[in-house]
CSV table of N, CA and C in Angstrom, one decimal:
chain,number,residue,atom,x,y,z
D,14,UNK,N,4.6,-14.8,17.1
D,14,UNK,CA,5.0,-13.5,17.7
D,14,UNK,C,3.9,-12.5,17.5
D,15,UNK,N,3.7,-12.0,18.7
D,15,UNK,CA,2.5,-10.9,18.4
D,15,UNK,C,3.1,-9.4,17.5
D,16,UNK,N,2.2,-8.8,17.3
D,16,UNK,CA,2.1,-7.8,16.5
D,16,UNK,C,2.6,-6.3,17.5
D,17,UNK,N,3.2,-5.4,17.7
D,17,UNK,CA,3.4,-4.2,18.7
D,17,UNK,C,1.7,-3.7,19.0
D,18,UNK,N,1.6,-3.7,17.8
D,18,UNK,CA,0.0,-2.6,17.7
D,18,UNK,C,-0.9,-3.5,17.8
D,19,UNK,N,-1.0,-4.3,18.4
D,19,UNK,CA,-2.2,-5.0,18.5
D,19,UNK,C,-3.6,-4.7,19.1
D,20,UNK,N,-4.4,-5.3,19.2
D,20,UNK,CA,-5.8,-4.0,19.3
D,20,UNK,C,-5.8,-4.3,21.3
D,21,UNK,N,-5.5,-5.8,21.5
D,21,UNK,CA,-5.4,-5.6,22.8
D,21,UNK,C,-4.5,-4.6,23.4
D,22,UNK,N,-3.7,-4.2,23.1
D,22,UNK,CA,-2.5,-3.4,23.4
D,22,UNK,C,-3.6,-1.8,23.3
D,23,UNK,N,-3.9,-1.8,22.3
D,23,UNK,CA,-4.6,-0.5,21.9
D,23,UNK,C,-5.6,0.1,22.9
D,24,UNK,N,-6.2,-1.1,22.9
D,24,UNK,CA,-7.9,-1.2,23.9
D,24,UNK,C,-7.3,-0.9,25.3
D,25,UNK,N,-6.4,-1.5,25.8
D,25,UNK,CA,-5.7,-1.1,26.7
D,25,UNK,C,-5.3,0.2,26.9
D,26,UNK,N,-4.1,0.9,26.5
D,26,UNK,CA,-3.9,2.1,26.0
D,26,UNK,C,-4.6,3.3,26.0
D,27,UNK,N,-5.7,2.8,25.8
D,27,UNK,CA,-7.5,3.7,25.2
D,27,UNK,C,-8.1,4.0,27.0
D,28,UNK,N,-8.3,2.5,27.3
D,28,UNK,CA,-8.4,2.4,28.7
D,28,UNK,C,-8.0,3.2,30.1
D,29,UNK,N,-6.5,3.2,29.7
D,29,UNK,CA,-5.7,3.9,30.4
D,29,UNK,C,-5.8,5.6,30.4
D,30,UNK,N,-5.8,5.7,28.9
D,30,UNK,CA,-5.8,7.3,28.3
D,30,UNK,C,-7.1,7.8,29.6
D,31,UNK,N,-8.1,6.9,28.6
D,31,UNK,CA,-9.9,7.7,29.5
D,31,UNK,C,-9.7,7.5,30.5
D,32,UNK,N,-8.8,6.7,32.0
D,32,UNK,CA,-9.4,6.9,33.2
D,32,UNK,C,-8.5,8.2,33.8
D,33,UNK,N,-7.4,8.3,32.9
D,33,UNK,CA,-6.7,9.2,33.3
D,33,UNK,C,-7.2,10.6,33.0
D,34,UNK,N,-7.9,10.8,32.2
D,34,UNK,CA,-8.3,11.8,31.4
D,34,UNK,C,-9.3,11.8,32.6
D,35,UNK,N,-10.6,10.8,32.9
D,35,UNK,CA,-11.7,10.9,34.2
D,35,UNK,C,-10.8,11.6,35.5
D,36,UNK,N,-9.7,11.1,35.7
D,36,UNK,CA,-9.2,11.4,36.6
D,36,UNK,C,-9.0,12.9,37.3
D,37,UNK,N,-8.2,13.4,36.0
D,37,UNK,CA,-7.9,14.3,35.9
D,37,UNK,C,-9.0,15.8,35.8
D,38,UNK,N,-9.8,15.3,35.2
D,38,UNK,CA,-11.0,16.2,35.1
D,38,UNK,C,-11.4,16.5,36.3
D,39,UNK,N,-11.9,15.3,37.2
D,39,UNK,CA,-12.7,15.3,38.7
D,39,UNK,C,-11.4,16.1,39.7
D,40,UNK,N,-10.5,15.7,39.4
D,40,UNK,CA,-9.5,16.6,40.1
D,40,UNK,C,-9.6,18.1,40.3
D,41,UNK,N,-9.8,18.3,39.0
D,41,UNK,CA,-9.8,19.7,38.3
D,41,UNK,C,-10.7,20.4,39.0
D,42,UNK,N,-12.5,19.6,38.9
D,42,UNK,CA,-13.3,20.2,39.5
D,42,UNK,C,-13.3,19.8,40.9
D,43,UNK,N,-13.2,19.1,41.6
D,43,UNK,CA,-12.7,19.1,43.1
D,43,UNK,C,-12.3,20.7,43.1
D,44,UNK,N,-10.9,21.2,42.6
D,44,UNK,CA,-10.2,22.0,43.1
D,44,UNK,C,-10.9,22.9,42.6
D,45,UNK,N,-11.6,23.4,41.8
D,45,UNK,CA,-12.3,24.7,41.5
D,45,UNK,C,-13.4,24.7,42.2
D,46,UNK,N,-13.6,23.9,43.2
D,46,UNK,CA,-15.0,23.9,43.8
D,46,UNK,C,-14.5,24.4,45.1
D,47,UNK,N,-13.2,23.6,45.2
D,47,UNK,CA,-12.7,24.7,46.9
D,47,UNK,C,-12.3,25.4,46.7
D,48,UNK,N,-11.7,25.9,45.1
D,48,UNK,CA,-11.0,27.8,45.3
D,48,UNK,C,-12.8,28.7,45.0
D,49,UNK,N,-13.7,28.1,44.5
D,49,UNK,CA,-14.7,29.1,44.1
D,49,UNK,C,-15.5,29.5,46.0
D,50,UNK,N,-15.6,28.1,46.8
D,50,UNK,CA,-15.8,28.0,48.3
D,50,UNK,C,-15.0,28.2,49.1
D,51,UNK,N,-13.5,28.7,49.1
D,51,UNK,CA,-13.0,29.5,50.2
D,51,UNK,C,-13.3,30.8,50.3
């Protein structure tokens, strides 16, 4: 029986966190780039 916290689980998790976090950033600046150019 695996472990909850296992590092694959983790590494995964980590994964997810940073693309969402990438995501979210470029979004961010997307939209500040069309309110600073309207």
């Amino acid at each position: 029986m695996r472990h909850p916290h296992s590092p694959e689980r983790l590494e995964g998790a980590l994964a997810l966190l940073g693309a969402g976090a990438v995501f979210a950033w470029s979004m961010t600046m997307i939209w500040a780039m069309l309110v600073v150019h309207s």
